[in-house]
XYZ file of N, CA and C in Angstrom:
696
model
N -36.008 -47.609 31.301
C -36.365 -49.030 31.231
C -35.163 -49.852 30.986
N -35.018 -50.997 31.649
C -33.905 -51.920 31.431
C -34.383 -53.145 30.691
N -33.670 -53.377 29.592
C -34.021 -54.405 28.615
C -32.931 -55.441 28.590
N -33.293 -56.678 28.735
C -32.346 -57.810 28.439
C -32.497 -58.231 27.023
N -31.422 -58.282 26.304
C -31.420 -58.673 24.895
C -30.519 -59.852 24.634
N -31.147 -60.958 24.167
C -30.345 -62.183 23.840
C -30.046 -62.053 22.307
N -28.992 -62.735 21.837
C -28.610 -62.701 20.531
C -28.078 -61.339 20.095
N -27.436 -60.663 21.032
C -27.061 -59.232 20.798
C -25.984 -59.124 19.721
N -25.287 -60.140 19.377
C -24.273 -60.055 18.325
C -24.795 -60.446 16.948
N -26.055 -60.919 16.865
C -26.628 -61.361 15.629
C -27.051 -60.288 14.699
N -27.546 -60.629 13.482
C -27.932 -59.674 12.473
C -29.019 -58.807 12.973
N -30.053 -59.309 13.569
C -31.180 -58.531 14.101
C -30.754 -57.980 15.480
N -30.177 -58.854 16.309
C -29.893 -58.389 17.651
C -28.951 -57.193 17.698
N -27.952 -57.162 16.910
C -26.964 -56.010 16.927
C -27.696 -54.695 16.478
N -28.547 -54.830 15.512
C -29.249 -53.606 15.089
C -30.225 -53.201 16.167
N -30.832 -54.121 16.824
C -31.787 -53.683 17.886
C -30.995 -53.116 19.055
N -29.843 -53.634 19.312
C -29.073 -53.077 20.423
C -28.708 -51.621 20.164
N -28.352 -51.264 18.976
C -28.006 -49.848 18.631
C -29.330 -48.964 18.826
N -30.453 -49.481 18.398
C -31.705 -48.783 18.498
C -32.081 -48.589 19.956
N -31.945 -49.576 20.808
C -32.244 -49.442 22.209
C -31.383 -48.363 22.860
N -30.052 -48.422 22.531
C -29.184 -47.428 23.124
C -29.519 -45.957 22.693
N -29.838 -45.891 21.377
C -30.206 -44.567 20.926
C -31.463 -44.020 21.479
N -32.332 -44.919 21.986
C -33.573 -44.500 22.628
C -33.366 -44.268 24.162
N -32.081 -44.413 24.547
C -31.808 -44.173 26.001
C -32.129 -45.258 26.955
N -32.326 -46.505 26.459
C -32.632 -47.641 27.330
C -31.366 -48.247 27.967
N -31.492 -48.726 29.115
C -30.421 -49.512 29.677
C -30.501 -51.005 29.222
N -29.381 -51.563 28.797
C -29.417 -52.857 28.139
C -28.466 -53.826 28.877
N -29.054 -55.054 29.179
C -28.291 -56.195 29.512
C -28.108 -57.018 28.292
N -26.981 -57.123 27.665
C -26.735 -57.818 26.385
C -26.079 -59.137 26.680
N -26.677 -60.174 26.115
C -26.234 -61.556 26.373
C -25.533 -62.093 25.120
N -24.299 -62.640 25.284
C -23.491 -63.198 24.250
C -22.966 -64.540 24.588
N -22.661 -65.383 23.653
C -21.859 -66.578 23.948
C -20.425 -66.113 24.369
N -19.841 -65.166 23.603
C -18.566 -64.561 23.985
C -18.649 -63.049 23.908
N -18.763 -62.396 25.031
C -18.919 -60.948 25.045
C -17.778 -60.191 24.361
N -18.070 -59.005 23.793
C -17.021 -58.206 23.144
C -15.972 -57.727 24.157
N -14.806 -57.310 23.714
C -13.768 -56.912 24.711
C -14.181 -55.702 25.570
N -14.956 -54.801 25.006
C -15.486 -53.661 25.738
C -16.910 -53.450 25.588
N -17.537 -52.937 26.581
C -19.072 -52.774 26.551
C -19.346 -51.327 26.124
N -20.245 -51.113 25.253
C -20.676 -49.726 24.910
C -21.345 -49.089 26.180
N -21.319 -47.819 26.228
C -21.943 -47.093 27.365
C -23.407 -47.418 27.387
N -23.886 -47.793 28.582
C -25.271 -48.181 28.724
C -25.538 -49.624 28.571
N -24.503 -50.419 28.343
C -24.703 -51.878 28.110
C -23.889 -52.652 29.144
N -24.543 -53.584 29.803
C -23.936 -54.564 30.698
C -23.837 -55.871 29.976
N -22.720 -56.417 29.752
C -22.594 -57.583 28.867
C -22.475 -58.864 29.853
N -23.127 -59.922 29.378
C -23.102 -61.233 30.104
C -22.715 -62.319 29.136
N -21.843 -63.162 29.640
C -21.442 -64.350 28.847
C -22.386 -65.454 29.217
N -23.101 -66.023 28.253
C -24.086 -67.129 28.458
C -23.649 -68.233 27.491
N -22.575 -69.026 27.813
C -22.136 -70.071 26.911
C -23.107 -71.236 26.881
N -23.780 -71.485 27.963
C -24.762 -72.573 27.971
C -26.171 -71.990 28.049
N -26.940 -72.165 26.946
C -28.241 -71.564 26.791
C -29.241 -72.000 27.809
N -29.009 -73.233 28.442
C -29.997 -73.789 29.401
C -29.460 -73.716 30.857
N -28.489 -72.897 31.078
C -27.956 -72.716 32.487
C -28.709 -71.632 33.165
N -29.208 -71.934 34.339
C -30.037 -70.987 35.102
C -29.190 -69.893 35.763
N -27.953 -70.285 36.260
C -27.142 -69.402 37.052
C -26.760 -68.147 36.315
N -26.305 -68.297 35.044
C -25.872 -67.164 34.319
C -27.089 -66.301 33.992
N -28.192 -66.876 33.629
C -29.425 -66.099 33.308
C -29.923 -65.287 34.497
N -29.889 -65.984 35.660
C -30.436 -65.339 36.876
C -29.724 -64.006 37.139
N -28.389 -64.004 36.961
C -27.631 -62.802 37.239
C -27.986 -61.663 36.195
N -28.158 -62.093 34.978
C -28.468 -61.104 33.867
C -29.883 -60.552 34.029
N -30.777 -61.283 34.684
C -32.211 -60.859 34.828
C -32.459 -59.825 35.953
N -31.489 -59.599 36.774
C -31.699 -58.674 37.919
C -32.016 -57.297 37.420
N -33.156 -56.714 37.810
C -33.515 -55.389 37.457
C -34.119 -55.203 36.088
N -34.318 -56.293 35.397
C -34.826 -56.263 33.983
C -36.352 -56.139 33.948
N -36.880 -55.224 33.093
C -38.274 -55.022 32.979
C -38.806 -55.715 31.735
N -38.043 -55.711 30.646
C -38.452 -56.309 29.389
C -37.329 -57.170 28.877
N -37.696 -58.331 28.313
C -36.692 -59.255 27.772
C -37.031 -59.481 26.249
N -36.018 -59.198 25.381
C -36.227 -59.510 23.975
C -35.362 -60.653 23.637
N -36.037 -61.748 23.243
C -35.295 -63.007 22.985
C -35.054 -63.204 21.561
N -33.885 -62.810 20.974
C -33.604 -62.889 19.600
C -32.624 -63.965 19.289
N -32.067 -64.699 20.297
C -31.132 -65.769 20.129
C -31.889 -67.024 19.772
N -31.311 -67.881 18.958
C -31.948 -69.103 18.537
C -31.012 -69.970 17.866
N -31.334 -71.257 17.728
C -30.601 -72.129 16.751
C -31.306 -71.962 15.448
N -30.559 -71.497 14.443
C -31.201 -71.233 13.165
C -30.802 -72.329 12.136
N -31.080 -72.069 10.900
C -30.783 -73.097 9.887
C -29.354 -73.346 9.774
N -29.034 -74.695 9.781
C -27.639 -75.199 9.760
C -27.436 -75.804 8.378
N -26.498 -75.203 7.585
C -26.295 -75.736 6.276
C -25.581 -77.153 6.306
N -24.635 -77.325 7.123
C -23.962 -78.661 7.261
C -24.372 -79.224 8.565
N -25.603 -79.728 8.657
C -26.146 -80.248 9.897
C -25.303 -81.520 10.281
N -24.864 -81.441 11.564
C -24.071 -82.590 12.135
C -24.815 -83.298 13.217
N -25.943 -82.785 13.675
C -26.684 -83.356 14.849
C -27.306 -84.695 14.336
N -27.269 -85.684 15.211
C -27.872 -86.970 14.828
C -29.355 -86.840 14.753
N -29.957 -85.992 15.594
C -31.363 -85.778 15.580
C -31.601 -84.257 15.476
N -31.642 -83.672 14.322
C -31.727 -82.215 14.195
C -32.929 -81.614 14.925
N -34.107 -82.253 14.847
C -35.299 -81.739 15.497
C -35.047 -81.680 17.007
N -34.480 -82.662 17.573
C -34.267 -82.652 19.001
C -33.291 -81.511 19.365
N -32.336 -81.298 18.574
C -31.379 -80.244 18.871
C -32.003 -78.800 18.751
N -32.910 -78.674 17.753
C -33.668 -77.422 17.650
C -34.538 -77.282 18.866
N -35.173 -78.362 19.243
C -36.087 -78.292 20.462
C -35.296 -77.873 21.692
N -34.071 -78.485 21.852
C -33.271 -78.251 23.127
C -32.994 -76.767 23.232
N -32.658 -76.075 22.145
C -32.305 -74.666 22.208
C -33.531 -73.788 22.114
N -34.343 -74.001 21.077
C -35.426 -73.048 20.742
C -36.693 -73.239 21.534
N -36.918 -74.448 22.074
C -38.050 -74.685 22.937
C -37.718 -74.786 24.366
N -36.937 -75.735 24.733
C -36.571 -75.937 26.147
C -35.807 -74.716 26.674
N -34.794 -74.306 25.904
C -34.019 -73.089 26.383
C -34.886 -71.862 26.509
N -35.785 -71.614 25.464
C -36.595 -70.444 25.543
C -37.553 -70.446 26.723
N -38.201 -71.676 26.903
C -39.232 -71.701 28.018
C -38.546 -71.683 29.337
N -37.388 -72.231 29.499
C -36.679 -72.088 30.754
C -36.314 -70.656 31.076
N -35.781 -69.992 30.006
C -35.520 -68.524 30.244
C -36.808 -67.720 30.571
N -37.915 -68.058 29.951
C -39.134 -67.310 30.211
C -39.591 -67.583 31.677
N -39.432 -68.770 32.149
C -39.773 -69.098 33.535
C -38.931 -68.293 34.528
N -37.623 -68.286 34.239
C -36.716 -67.560 35.116
C -37.044 -66.094 35.052
N -37.491 -65.561 33.915
C -37.754 -64.119 33.739
C -38.999 -63.858 34.549
N -40.016 -64.714 34.474
C -41.236 -64.495 35.237
C -40.885 -64.469 36.758
N -40.121 -65.372 37.201
C -39.708 -65.432 38.600
C -38.967 -64.211 39.023
N -38.203 -63.582 38.092
C -37.411 -62.415 38.410
C -38.225 -61.115 38.291
N -39.512 -61.251 37.933
C -40.364 -60.069 37.849
C -40.290 -59.305 36.565
N -39.769 -59.921 35.501
C -39.760 -59.297 34.175
C -41.231 -59.107 33.756
N -41.521 -57.877 33.265
C -42.950 -57.556 32.935
C -43.321 -58.090 31.595
N -42.437 -58.030 30.604
C -42.766 -58.406 29.209
C -41.648 -59.249 28.531
N -42.041 -60.278 27.823
C -41.147 -61.136 27.137
C -41.485 -61.082 25.632
N -40.556 -60.515 24.813
C -40.766 -60.375 23.386
C -39.954 -61.450 22.680
N -40.670 -62.293 21.910
C -40.052 -63.481 21.300
C -39.911 -63.261 19.858
N -38.741 -63.355 19.267
C -38.471 -63.328 17.857
C -38.714 -64.738 17.324
N -39.857 -64.944 16.737
C -40.206 -66.232 16.094
C -39.890 -66.227 14.663
N -40.665 -66.874 13.833
C -40.476 -66.924 12.470
C -41.771 -67.244 11.687
N -41.910 -66.744 10.508
C -43.084 -67.057 9.715
C -43.105 -68.591 9.363
N -41.982 -69.213 9.492
C -41.896 -70.697 9.251
C -42.783 -71.443 10.296
N -43.187 -70.761 11.396
C -44.125 -71.450 12.333
C -45.446 -71.730 11.613
N -45.701 -70.950 10.584
C -46.979 -71.174 9.828
C -46.850 -72.245 8.727
N -45.657 -72.410 8.209
C -45.361 -73.390 7.148
C -44.354 -72.842 6.149
N -44.218 -73.588 5.005
C -43.209 -73.266 4.040
C -43.748 -72.504 2.819
N -45.028 -72.640 2.605
C -45.609 -72.104 1.323
C -47.106 -71.892 1.499
N -47.708 -71.110 0.634
C -49.133 -70.892 0.576
C -49.574 -71.189 -0.819
N -50.891 -71.288 -0.944
C -51.446 -71.446 -2.319
C -51.459 -70.069 -2.990
N -51.562 -70.034 -4.389
C -51.506 -68.736 -5.075
C -52.581 -67.728 -4.559
N -52.163 -66.525 -4.404
C -53.106 -65.381 -4.041
C -53.679 -65.576 -2.700
N -53.037 -66.351 -1.829
C -53.535 -66.537 -0.450
C -52.311 -66.557 0.559
N -51.712 -65.372 0.739
C -50.530 -65.346 1.633
C -50.888 -65.650 3.067
N -49.927 -65.937 3.876
C -50.164 -66.110 5.282
C -50.859 -64.926 5.923
N -51.806 -65.153 6.770
C -52.509 -64.145 7.462
C -52.547 -64.392 8.961
N -53.046 -63.464 9.694
C -53.004 -63.584 11.178
C -53.818 -64.810 11.660
N -54.804 -65.247 10.836
C -55.677 -66.373 11.347
C -55.274 -67.652 10.568
N -54.138 -67.713 9.875
C -53.677 -68.934 9.171
C -53.384 -69.932 10.169
N -53.947 -71.164 10.118
C -53.557 -72.231 11.010
C -52.121 -72.626 10.852
N -51.337 -72.701 11.938
C -49.884 -73.041 11.781
C -49.772 -74.476 11.298
N -48.787 -74.646 10.422
C -48.457 -76.046 9.868
C -47.025 -76.069 9.519
N -46.134 -75.901 10.547
C -44.741 -75.880 10.330
C -44.238 -77.215 9.770
N -43.247 -77.222 8.826
C -42.729 -78.426 8.164
C -41.299 -78.774 8.584
N -40.377 -77.834 8.662
C -39.009 -78.197 8.961
C -38.791 -78.091 10.483
N -37.627 -78.548 10.963
C -37.310 -78.661 12.347
C -37.266 -77.228 12.993
N -36.735 -76.289 12.278
C -36.712 -74.864 12.774
C -38.098 -74.393 13.032
N -38.959 -74.458 12.007
C -40.329 -73.944 12.164
C -41.096 -74.676 13.229
N -40.895 -75.963 13.330
C -41.622 -76.696 14.395
C -41.181 -76.258 15.785
N -39.859 -76.017 15.996
C -39.361 -75.623 17.247
C -39.890 -74.204 17.601
N -39.974 -73.302 16.600
C -40.494 -71.977 16.916
C -42.015 -72.034 17.286
N -42.744 -72.900 16.570
C -44.178 -73.010 16.854
C -44.342 -73.568 18.293
N -43.621 -74.563 18.633
C -43.766 -75.221 19.991
C -43.363 -74.142 21.073
N -42.328 -73.354 20.746
C -41.918 -72.330 21.767
C -42.993 -71.311 21.944
N -43.634 -70.866 20.852
C -44.748 -69.921 20.922
C -45.846 -70.480 21.820
N -46.215 -71.682 21.599
C -47.345 -72.286 22.426
C -46.996 -72.318 23.888
N -45.740 -72.761 24.229
C -45.287 -72.711 25.542
C -45.288 -71.369 26.206
N -44.871 -70.336 25.445
C -44.826 -68.940 26.005
C -46.245 -68.428 26.290
N -47.128 -68.656 25.377
C -48.524 -68.177 25.620
C -49.141 -68.901 26.812
N -48.804 -70.130 27.017
C -49.320 -70.866 28.174
C -48.669 -70.310 29.407
N -47.416 -70.013 29.375
C -46.689 -69.414 30.559
C -47.254 -68.098 30.879
N -47.634 -67.291 29.849
C -48.238 -65.980 30.127
C -49.526 -66.122 30.898
N -50.343 -67.120 30.595
C -51.537 -67.354 31.312
C -51.257 -67.796 32.774
N -50.289 -68.601 32.969
C -49.911 -69.110 34.268
C -49.261 -68.077 35.236
N -48.490 -67.218 34.612
C -47.643 -66.329 35.526
C -48.081 -64.833 35.471
N -48.809 -64.432 34.451
C -49.187 -63.005 34.234
C -48.105 -62.215 33.522
N -47.017 -62.822 33.180
C -45.989 -62.053 32.417
C -46.481 -61.873 31.044
N -46.357 -60.676 30.527
C -46.819 -60.369 29.168
C -45.899 -61.025 28.103
N -46.471 -61.563 27.095
C -45.680 -62.147 26.008
C -46.114 -61.526 24.681
N -45.158 -61.189 23.887
C -45.382 -60.692 22.501
C -44.541 -61.508 21.545
N -45.145 -61.968 20.439
C -44.507 -62.823 19.514
C -44.486 -62.115 18.189
N -43.263 -62.172 17.535
C -43.126 -61.556 16.183
C -42.644 -62.662 15.232
N -43.380 -62.769 14.118
C -43.018 -63.772 13.057
C -42.526 -63.127 11.777
N -41.238 -62.739 11.725
C -40.770 -62.137 10.511
C -40.529 -63.146 9.430
N -40.593 -62.798 8.178
C -40.108 -63.595 7.037
C -38.575 -63.367 6.865
N -38.037 -63.617 5.694
C -36.661 -63.362 5.451
C -36.339 -61.865 5.652
N -35.269 -61.601 6.465
C -34.920 -60.197 6.747
C -33.731 -59.813 5.953
N -33.775 -58.569 5.326
C -32.663 -58.093 4.568
C -32.197 -56.771 5.102
N -30.974 -56.343 4.799
C -30.479 -55.082 5.217
C -28.943 -55.203 5.280
N -28.278 -54.125 5.732
C -26.827 -54.094 5.811
C -26.281 -55.150 6.721
N -25.359 -55.954 6.201
C -24.770 -57.063 7.025
C -25.527 -58.323 6.857
N -26.508 -58.477 5.903
C -27.204 -59.708 5.868
C -26.233 -60.793 5.294
N -26.499 -62.022 5.721
C -25.636 -63.154 5.412
C -26.440 -64.262 4.741
N -25.837 -65.431 4.779
C -26.462 -66.695 4.215
C -27.002 -66.545 2.837
N -28.200 -67.113 2.622
C -28.747 -67.220 1.212
C -28.939 -65.819 0.565
N -29.446 -64.888 1.349
C -29.672 -63.579 0.744
C -28.378 -62.966 0.300
N -27.304 -63.081 1.057
C -26.003 -62.513 0.686
C -25.471 -63.229 -0.542
N -25.731 -64.569 -0.643
C -25.327 -65.307 -1.822
C -26.028 -64.785 -3.067
N -27.384 -64.567 -2.965
C -28.091 -64.097 -4.058
C -27.609 -62.716 -4.508
N -27.278 -61.858 -3.578
C -26.794 -60.544 -3.911
C -25.404 -60.624 -4.666
N -24.571 -61.626 -4.253
C -23.305 -61.821 -4.946
C -23.561 -62.225 -6.399
N -24.528 -63.141 -6.594
C -24.840 -63.643 -7.961
C -25.248 -62.410 -8.823
N -26.115 -61.531 -8.316
C -26.637 -60.397 -9.030
C -25.395 -59.491 -9.412
N -24.545 -59.232 -8.411
C -23.385 -58.354 -8.678
C -22.439 -58.896 -9.659
N -22.343 -60.210 -9.786
C -21.463 -60.850 -10.743
C -22.145 -60.909 -12.085
N -23.415 -60.541 -12.223
C -24.092 -60.589 -13.500
C -24.555 -61.989 -13.878
N -24.598 -62.855 -12.965
C -25.130 -64.252 -13.264
C -26.618 -64.197 -13.455
N -27.167 -64.719 -14.590
C -28.567 -64.737 -14.812
C -29.222 -65.629 -13.762
N -30.303 -65.106 -13.123
C -31.077 -65.779 -12.176
C -32.330 -66.379 -12.812
N -32.620 -67.649 -12.523
C -33.782 -68.312 -13.143
C -35.141 -67.942 -12.509
N -35.436 -66.637 -12.514
C -36.630 -66.143 -11.817
C -37.572 -65.418 -12.756
N -37.493 -65.641 -14.029
C -38.297 -64.901 -15.053
C -39.561 -65.560 -15.316
N -39.850 -65.887 -16.584
C -41.122 -66.362 -17.051
C -41.442 -67.729 -16.524
N -40.458 -68.407 -15.978
C -40.683 -69.807 -15.585
C -41.494 -69.899 -14.302
N -41.585 -68.858 -13.560
C -42.316 -68.928 -12.314
C -42.995 -67.631 -12.005
N -44.090 -67.695 -11.307
C -44.841 -66.470 -10.862
C -44.899 -66.497 -9.351
N -43.956 -67.186 -8.676
C -43.994 -67.222 -7.242
C -43.619 -65.823 -6.703
N -44.128 -65.506 -5.525
C -43.834 -64.269 -4.840
C -43.422 -64.620 -3.418
N -42.580 -63.769 -2.844
C -42.078 -64.008 -1.515
C -42.019 -62.703 -0.733
N -42.423 -62.794 0.530
C -42.378 -61.631 1.426
C -41.046 -61.456 2.061
N -40.585 -60.260 2.294
C -39.389 -59.939 2.983
C -39.728 -58.860 4.031
N -38.774 -58.540 4.908
C -38.903 -57.378 5.800
C -37.534 -56.773 5.939
N -37.553 -55.429 5.873
C -36.277 -54.742 6.075
C -35.836 -54.721 7.501
N -34.507 -54.844 7.748
C -33.986 -54.895 9.106
C -34.471 -53.730 9.924
N -34.475 -52.538 9.431
C -34.824 -51.277 10.198
C -36.301 -51.379 10.560
N -37.129 -51.878 9.601
C -38.564 -52.015 9.939
C -38.872 -53.032 11.023
N -38.172 -54.134 10.976
C -38.279 -55.165 12.014
C -37.858 -54.651 13.359
N -36.759 -53.940 13.359
C -36.237 -53.368 14.609
C -37.283 -52.293 15.161
N -37.853 -51.456 14.306
C -38.811 -50.537 14.791
C -40.056 -51.172 15.406
N -40.487 -52.315 14.713
C -41.665 -52.994 15.204
C -41.320 -53.613 16.600
N -40.107 -54.189 16.726
C -39.720 -54.796 17.981
C -39.646 -53.773 19.081
N -39.182 -52.559 18.739
C -39.101 -51.476 19.764
C -40.513 -51.156 20.276
N -41.532 -51.034 19.359
C -42.872 -50.821 19.733
C -43.408 -51.920 20.614
N -43.067 -53.130 20.331
C -43.560 -54.327 21.062
C -42.947 -54.411 22.458
N -41.893 -53.682 22.754
C -41.328 -53.702 24.043
C -42.166 -52.936 25.107
N -43.050 -52.034 24.577
C -43.762 -51.182 25.558
C -45.196 -50.914 25.233
N -45.753 -51.119 24.013
C -47.085 -50.758 23.697
C -48.045 -51.674 24.410
N -49.054 -51.091 25.132
C -49.978 -51.955 25.888
C -50.842 -52.849 24.966
N -51.140 -52.400 23.767
C -51.975 -53.177 22.868
C -51.278 -54.434 22.308
N -49.983 -54.541 22.482
C -49.256 -55.678 22.018
C -49.301 -56.859 22.820
N -49.809 -56.721 24.091
C -49.737 -57.745 25.115
C -50.437 -59.041 24.609
N -49.583 -60.109 24.709
C -50.094 -61.481 24.386
C -50.632 -61.631 22.938
N -50.058 -60.844 22.043
C -50.458 -60.963 20.587
C -49.255 -61.494 19.799
N -49.593 -61.968 18.582
C -48.658 -62.487 17.641
C -48.679 -61.516 16.356
N -47.553 -61.132 15.866
C -47.511 -60.180 14.807
C -46.714 -60.788 13.635
N -47.285 -60.723 12.433
C -46.628 -60.987 11.202
C -46.106 -59.674 10.601
N -44.924 -59.676 10.153
C -44.259 -58.411 9.702
C -43.649 -58.657 8.290
N -43.996 -57.850 7.328
C -43.345 -57.984 5.997
C -43.561 -56.660 5.215
């Protein structure tokens, strides 16, 4: 099977790339800036413009399954004049354009790495997010992921291309960055964390290896077709 993987240099994407190769899959890996050398079994493509069809069309030749793990994620020092519009440009418009080109190229299945933020930011006590929770995204990132999901499911109905959506919570594992890495540094330094008796909040996480294993199953399992999965 030939798989096109976007976000191949990212935290999740790089781990998924290793797993795909270990499983003997042929991979078209898409990067903004490709590595100097390609691992055996990997054809690398430079995609500097997320919304350019010419680069994507070349990468889609012969692809059976597309795993879309690239996205505009949380920006700590936001510089965009309209953050929501910028999230929509990449995460909605870019995703749906890629999905249309994939359908035209004969790609059988499109696996979309979404986010639990498509459901919202928090739940009431003892009522965690579930498969039937009505989506209520609040921030620009979550809104863009939810809108992309809706567009993909509509495209699946129109084209017959299978779509699978995964909504992970915060992912941890070797190489994790951002807030999770900062919290680990605080713990290693012995800094007391204000997470004791003052709060009874709980939060779901998912291990990188478990998320990668789920994604691998979603690339081929017939029962995953046009379904949305929460993983934690």
